[in-house]
Amino acid sequence: MTTINAEYFMRIIKYHAGGLCRLVSQCRIVVLLVVLWLRSALSSALIPAGCPERCLCDEQLVVQCSGQRLSSFPTNLPLTTRQLIISNNDIHELPALQLNYLSDLVYLDCSSNFITEISESTFGNLRKLVYLDLSYNMFTKIEDQTFGPLSSLVMLRLTDNPLLSEIHPTAFSENFGLQVLDLSRNNLTALNATSLMTLPALRQLGLSGNPWNCVCEIEDILMWMQIDTFRFQDEAETVCEGPSNLRGLRLAELGLHLRTQCHPGLERHDYLFFVAIGFVIFAAGTVLAWLMGAVIVLFDRHGKEDEELDSAQDDVKEEDKV
């Protein structure tokens, strides 16, 4: 009887254990389905529905439109885009209105297009942008404060623009976080480097491949290169195009030479002029000192006369009282 009861009890345990295992297995399936659904929901929330035609959008918020023969800036971009690559296309314009909707953008590659113009409004709302590539385009000049709104910018590539001959002195003056600036292989003959020299984070500057005209207007750049050679990439290839007697010479070698040429020593008539000016100043100072001394003496003498008169009047009053 006892043996029968034990066997019956073991059957009951196995039955319920099997049911429990089936329940756990079903729970695992349910949990897995919930996780997959949540992941899909999160992905949908992070990347809005829609992606530009002929572009690829992924879960890392990267929009890849390179080499798609686009003739205009892509539309229907996800507003949460972090990286946008539109290189190797036929784009002629960066529309400020569409671009500034992408306020989370940190990486923008616009290289190898036909863009001709940018301004401060082009990047007005891209305050998180860290990397910007504008190489191989058709710029002719860079305007005042063009990159001013890009307060987080660390690297800017502005190379291989064959028509770019003018950069405003304050184009980069507000980019205090800028570390790498590449202006190589453009058509620059001169550059006002005053604002660049004051950027605290600047570590690397590329100027090679430009037709530099080594005259007094670029004296500051030449002196800067001679003092801080380590900042300049391809320094050995950064050479003068003109004037003819300096063609092919490295800019870093000409700092002191150009300073001597631009600030020549004084000639004999200059020294005579300074001596004459000194004599005039000395004579004028001597006359002025004599006049001031005379005035002081007169005031002092007049004061003493007043004191003597007051003393005499007091004596007369005392005698009258007696």
Coordinates of C-alpha atoms in Angstrom, one line a residue:
M1 CA 0.0 0.0 0.0
T2 CA 2.8 2.3 0.9
T3 CA 4.6 1.5 -2.4
I4 CA 1.5 2.3 -4.5
N5 CA 1.0 5.6 -2.7
A6 CA 4.6 6.6 -3.3
E7 CA 4.4 5.8 -7.1
Y8 CA 1.2 7.8 -7.3
F9 CA 2.8 10.7 -5.6
M10 CA 5.8 10.7 -7.9
R11 CA 3.5 10.7 -11.0
I12 CA 1.7 13.7 -9.7
I13 CA 5.0 15.6 -9.1
K14 CA 6.2 14.7 -12.7
Y15 CA 3.0 15.9 -14.2
H16 CA 3.0 19.3 -12.4
A17 CA 6.8 19.7 -13.1
G18 CA 6.2 19.1 -16.8
G19 CA 3.4 21.7 -16.7
L20 CA 5.7 24.1 -14.9
C21 CA 8.5 23.6 -17.5
R22 CA 6.0 24.3 -20.3
L23 CA 4.9 27.4 -18.6
V24 CA 8.5 28.7 -18.2
S25 CA 9.2 28.0 -21.8
Q26 CA 6.1 29.9 -22.9
C27 CA 7.1 32.8 -20.6
R28 CA 10.5 32.9 -22.2
I29 CA 8.9 33.2 -25.7
V30 CA 6.6 35.9 -24.5
V31 CA 9.5 37.9 -23.0
L32 CA 11.5 37.5 -26.2
L33 CA 8.6 38.8 -28.3
V34 CA 8.2 41.8 -25.9
V35 CA 11.9 42.6 -26.2
L36 CA 11.8 42.4 -30.0
W37 CA 8.7 44.7 -30.1
L38 CA 10.3 47.3 -27.8
R39 CA 13.5 47.3 -29.9
S40 CA 11.5 47.9 -33.0
A41 CA 9.5 50.6 -31.3
L42 CA 12.6 52.4 -30.1
S43 CA 14.2 52.2 -33.6
S44 CA 11.0 53.7 -35.1
A45 CA 11.1 56.5 -32.5
L46 CA 14.7 57.3 -33.0
I47 CA 14.5 57.3 -36.9
P48 CA 11.4 58.9 -38.2
A49 CA 9.7 57.2 -41.0
G50 CA 11.1 58.2 -44.4
C51 CA 14.5 58.5 -46.0
P52 CA 15.6 60.6 -48.9
E53 CA 15.3 58.9 -52.3
R54 CA 18.5 57.2 -53.4
C55 CA 20.0 57.5 -49.9
L56 CA 20.5 54.9 -47.1
C57 CA 19.5 55.5 -43.5
D58 CA 20.6 53.3 -40.6
E59 CA 19.9 52.9 -36.9
Q60 CA 23.0 54.9 -36.0
L61 CA 21.3 58.0 -37.5
V62 CA 23.6 58.1 -40.5
V63 CA 22.2 59.2 -43.8
Q64 CA 24.5 58.1 -46.7
C65 CA 23.8 59.8 -50.1
S66 CA 27.3 59.8 -51.6
G67 CA 27.7 59.3 -55.4
Q68 CA 24.0 59.3 -56.2
R69 CA 24.1 62.0 -58.8
L70 CA 21.8 64.3 -56.8
S71 CA 21.3 67.7 -58.3
S72 CA 19.9 69.3 -55.2
F73 CA 20.1 68.9 -51.4
P74 CA 18.1 65.8 -50.3
T75 CA 14.7 66.2 -48.9
N76 CA 12.7 64.2 -46.3
L77 CA 15.8 63.9 -44.1
P78 CA 15.1 62.5 -40.6
L79 CA 15.3 65.4 -38.2
T80 CA 17.4 63.3 -35.8
T81 CA 20.2 62.7 -38.4
R82 CA 23.6 62.8 -36.8
Q83 CA 25.8 62.2 -39.8
L84 CA 25.0 63.4 -43.3
I85 CA 27.2 62.4 -46.3
I86 CA 26.3 64.0 -49.6
S87 CA 29.7 63.9 -51.3
N88 CA 30.3 63.2 -55.0
N89 CA 27.1 64.6 -56.3
D90 CA 26.0 67.6 -58.5
I91 CA 24.6 69.8 -55.7
H92 CA 25.0 73.5 -56.3
E93 CA 23.5 74.9 -53.1
L94 CA 23.2 74.3 -49.4
P95 CA 19.7 75.5 -48.5
A96 CA 19.8 77.1 -45.0
L97 CA 16.2 76.4 -44.3
Q98 CA 16.4 72.6 -44.8
L99 CA 19.9 72.2 -43.3
N100 CA 19.2 74.1 -40.1
Y101 CA 16.3 71.7 -39.2
L102 CA 19.1 69.2 -38.5
S103 CA 20.0 70.6 -35.2
D104 CA 21.5 67.3 -34.0
L105 CA 24.0 67.0 -36.9
V106 CA 27.6 66.4 -35.8
Y107 CA 29.2 65.3 -39.1
L108 CA 28.6 66.8 -42.5
D109 CA 30.5 65.9 -45.7
C110 CA 29.6 68.1 -48.7
S111 CA 32.8 67.4 -50.6
S112 CA 33.1 67.0 -54.4
N113 CA 30.0 69.0 -55.5
F114 CA 29.5 72.3 -57.2
I115 CA 28.6 74.5 -54.3
T116 CA 29.5 78.1 -55.0
E117 CA 28.3 80.1 -51.9
I118 CA 27.9 79.7 -48.2
S119 CA 27.3 82.3 -45.5
E120 CA 26.6 82.7 -41.7
S121 CA 22.9 81.7 -42.2
T122 CA 23.9 78.5 -44.0
F123 CA 25.0 76.9 -40.7
G124 CA 23.0 79.1 -38.3
N125 CA 21.5 76.3 -36.2
L126 CA 24.2 73.6 -36.4
R127 CA 25.7 74.2 -33.0
K128 CA 26.6 70.5 -32.4
L129 CA 28.5 70.1 -35.7
V130 CA 32.0 68.8 -35.1
Y131 CA 33.3 67.8 -38.6
L132 CA 32.7 69.8 -41.8
D133 CA 34.1 68.9 -45.2
L134 CA 33.6 71.5 -48.0
S135 CA 36.5 70.3 -50.2
Y136 CA 36.4 70.1 -54.0
N137 CA 33.7 72.7 -54.6
M138 CA 33.5 76.0 -56.5
F139 CA 33.7 78.7 -53.8
T140 CA 35.2 82.0 -54.8
K141 CA 35.3 83.6 -51.4
I142 CA 34.3 83.0 -47.8
E143 CA 32.3 85.8 -46.2
D144 CA 32.5 87.4 -42.7
Q145 CA 31.5 85.1 -39.8
T146 CA 30.6 82.3 -42.2
F147 CA 31.5 79.6 -39.6
G148 CA 30.6 81.7 -36.5
P149 CA 27.5 79.7 -35.5
L150 CA 29.5 76.4 -35.5
S151 CA 30.6 76.7 -31.8
S152 CA 31.5 73.0 -31.5
L153 CA 33.5 72.7 -34.8
V154 CA 36.7 70.8 -34.3
M155 CA 37.8 69.9 -37.9
L156 CA 37.2 71.9 -41.1
R157 CA 38.4 70.8 -44.5
L158 CA 38.2 73.5 -47.2
T159 CA 40.7 72.2 -49.7
D160 CA 40.8 71.9 -53.5
N161 CA 38.6 74.9 -54.4
P162 CA 40.4 76.2 -57.5
L163 CA 38.4 79.5 -57.5
L164 CA 38.7 80.3 -53.8
S165 CA 40.9 83.4 -53.7
E166 CA 39.5 85.4 -50.7
I167 CA 38.8 84.5 -47.1
H168 CA 37.4 87.2 -44.8
P169 CA 39.7 87.9 -41.8
T170 CA 36.9 87.0 -39.3
A171 CA 35.6 84.0 -41.1
F172 CA 36.9 81.7 -38.3
S173 CA 37.2 84.2 -35.4
E174 CA 34.4 82.6 -33.3
N175 CA 35.5 78.9 -33.7
F176 CA 37.3 78.7 -30.4
G177 CA 37.2 74.8 -30.4
L178 CA 38.7 74.5 -33.9
Q179 CA 41.7 72.2 -33.9
V180 CA 42.3 71.3 -37.6
L181 CA 41.8 73.7 -40.5
D182 CA 42.9 72.7 -44.0
L183 CA 43.0 75.4 -46.7
S184 CA 45.4 73.5 -49.0
R185 CA 45.3 73.7 -52.8
N186 CA 43.0 76.7 -53.3
N187 CA 43.8 79.9 -55.1
L188 CA 44.9 82.0 -52.1
T189 CA 47.6 84.6 -52.7
A190 CA 47.2 86.3 -49.3
L191 CA 45.5 85.5 -46.0
N192 CA 44.9 87.7 -42.9
A193 CA 45.9 85.3 -40.1
T194 CA 45.3 87.6 -37.2
S195 CA 42.1 85.8 -36.0
L196 CA 43.7 82.4 -36.6
M197 CA 46.6 83.2 -34.4
T198 CA 44.3 83.9 -31.5
L199 CA 42.4 80.6 -31.7
P200 CA 43.4 78.7 -28.5
A201 CA 42.7 75.1 -29.7
L202 CA 44.2 75.3 -33.2
R203 CA 46.8 72.5 -33.6
Q204 CA 47.1 72.0 -37.3
L205 CA 46.8 74.4 -40.3
G206 CA 47.2 73.4 -43.9
L207 CA 48.3 76.2 -46.4
S208 CA 50.2 74.2 -49.1
G209 CA 49.4 74.3 -52.8
N210 CA 48.3 77.9 -52.9
P211 CA 50.0 80.6 -55.1
W212 CA 51.2 82.7 -52.2
N213 CA 52.4 86.2 -53.1
C214 CA 55.2 86.8 -50.6
V215 CA 54.9 90.5 -50.1
C216 CA 54.4 92.7 -47.0
E217 CA 50.7 91.9 -46.8
I218 CA 51.4 88.3 -45.6
E219 CA 54.3 89.2 -43.3
D220 CA 52.3 88.0 -40.2
I221 CA 51.8 84.5 -41.7
L222 CA 55.4 84.2 -42.5
M223 CA 56.5 85.2 -39.1
W224 CA 54.0 82.8 -37.5
M225 CA 55.2 79.9 -39.6
Q226 CA 58.8 80.6 -38.7
I227 CA 57.9 80.7 -34.9
D228 CA 55.3 77.8 -34.8
T229 CA 56.4 75.6 -37.6
F230 CA 54.9 72.5 -35.9
R231 CA 51.3 73.8 -36.5
F232 CA 51.6 73.7 -40.3
Q233 CA 51.0 70.5 -42.2
D234 CA 53.0 70.1 -45.4
E235 CA 55.1 73.1 -44.4
A236 CA 57.9 72.1 -46.9
E237 CA 55.3 72.4 -49.7
T238 CA 54.0 75.8 -48.6
V239 CA 56.1 78.0 -51.0
C240 CA 55.9 81.4 -52.7
E241 CA 54.5 81.8 -56.2
G242 CA 55.7 85.4 -56.4
P243 CA 57.4 87.8 -56.7
S244 CA 59.7 86.1 -59.1
N245 CA 62.9 86.5 -57.0
L246 CA 61.2 84.5 -54.2
R247 CA 59.4 81.9 -56.2
G248 CA 59.7 78.4 -54.8
L249 CA 61.1 79.5 -51.4
R250 CA 59.4 78.2 -48.3
L251 CA 57.2 80.7 -46.4
A252 CA 58.7 79.5 -43.1
E253 CA 62.2 80.7 -44.3
L254 CA 61.1 84.2 -45.2
G255 CA 59.7 85.7 -42.0
L256 CA 62.7 87.7 -40.9
H257 CA 63.7 88.5 -44.5
L258 CA 60.3 90.0 -45.3
R259 CA 60.2 91.9 -42.0
T260 CA 63.5 93.5 -42.9
Q261 CA 62.3 94.4 -46.4
C262 CA 59.0 95.8 -45.1
H263 CA 60.6 97.7 -42.2
P264 CA 63.9 99.1 -43.6
G265 CA 66.4 100.9 -41.3
L266 CA 66.5 104.7 -40.8
E267 CA 68.5 106.9 -43.2
R268 CA 70.6 110.0 -42.2
H269 CA 67.9 112.5 -42.9
D270 CA 65.6 110.4 -40.6
Y271 CA 68.1 110.7 -37.7
L272 CA 68.4 114.5 -38.4
F273 CA 64.6 114.8 -38.3
F274 CA 64.4 113.0 -34.9
V275 CA 67.3 115.2 -33.5
A276 CA 65.5 118.3 -34.6
I277 CA 62.2 117.1 -33.1
G278 CA 64.0 116.3 -29.9
F279 CA 65.6 119.8 -29.7
V280 CA 62.2 121.4 -30.3
I281 CA 60.6 119.3 -27.5
F282 CA 63.6 120.1 -25.2
A283 CA 63.3 123.8 -25.9
A284 CA 59.6 123.8 -25.4
G285 CA 59.9 122.0 -22.2
T286 CA 62.6 124.4 -20.9
V287 CA 60.5 127.4 -21.7
L288 CA 57.4 125.9 -20.1
A289 CA 59.4 125.0 -17.0
W290 CA 60.8 128.6 -16.8
L291 CA 57.3 130.1 -17.1
M292 CA 55.9 127.8 -14.4
G293 CA 58.8 128.7 -12.1
A294 CA 58.2 132.4 -12.7
V295 CA 54.5 132.0 -11.9
I296 CA 55.3 130.1 -8.7
V297 CA 57.8 132.8 -7.6
L298 CA 55.3 135.6 -8.3
F299 CA 52.6 133.8 -6.3
D300 CA 55.0 133.2 -3.5
R301 CA 56.1 136.8 -3.4
H302 CA 52.6 138.1 -3.6
G303 CA 51.6 135.8 -0.7
K304 CA 54.5 137.1 1.5
E305 CA 53.5 140.7 0.8
D306 CA 49.9 139.9 1.9
E307 CA 51.2 138.3 5.1
E308 CA 53.4 141.4 5.8
L309 CA 50.4 143.7 5.2
D310 CA 48.2 141.7 7.4
S311 CA 50.8 141.8 10.2
A312 CA 51.2 145.6 9.9
Q313 CA 47.5 146.1 10.1
D314 CA 47.3 143.9 13.2
D315 CA 50.1 146.0 14.9
V316 CA 48.3 149.2 14.1
K317 CA 45.1 147.9 15.7
E318 CA 46.9 146.8 18.8
E319 CA 48.5 150.3 19.1
D320 CA 45.1 151.9 18.7
K321 CA 43.7 149.8 21.5
V322 CA 46.6 150.8 23.8

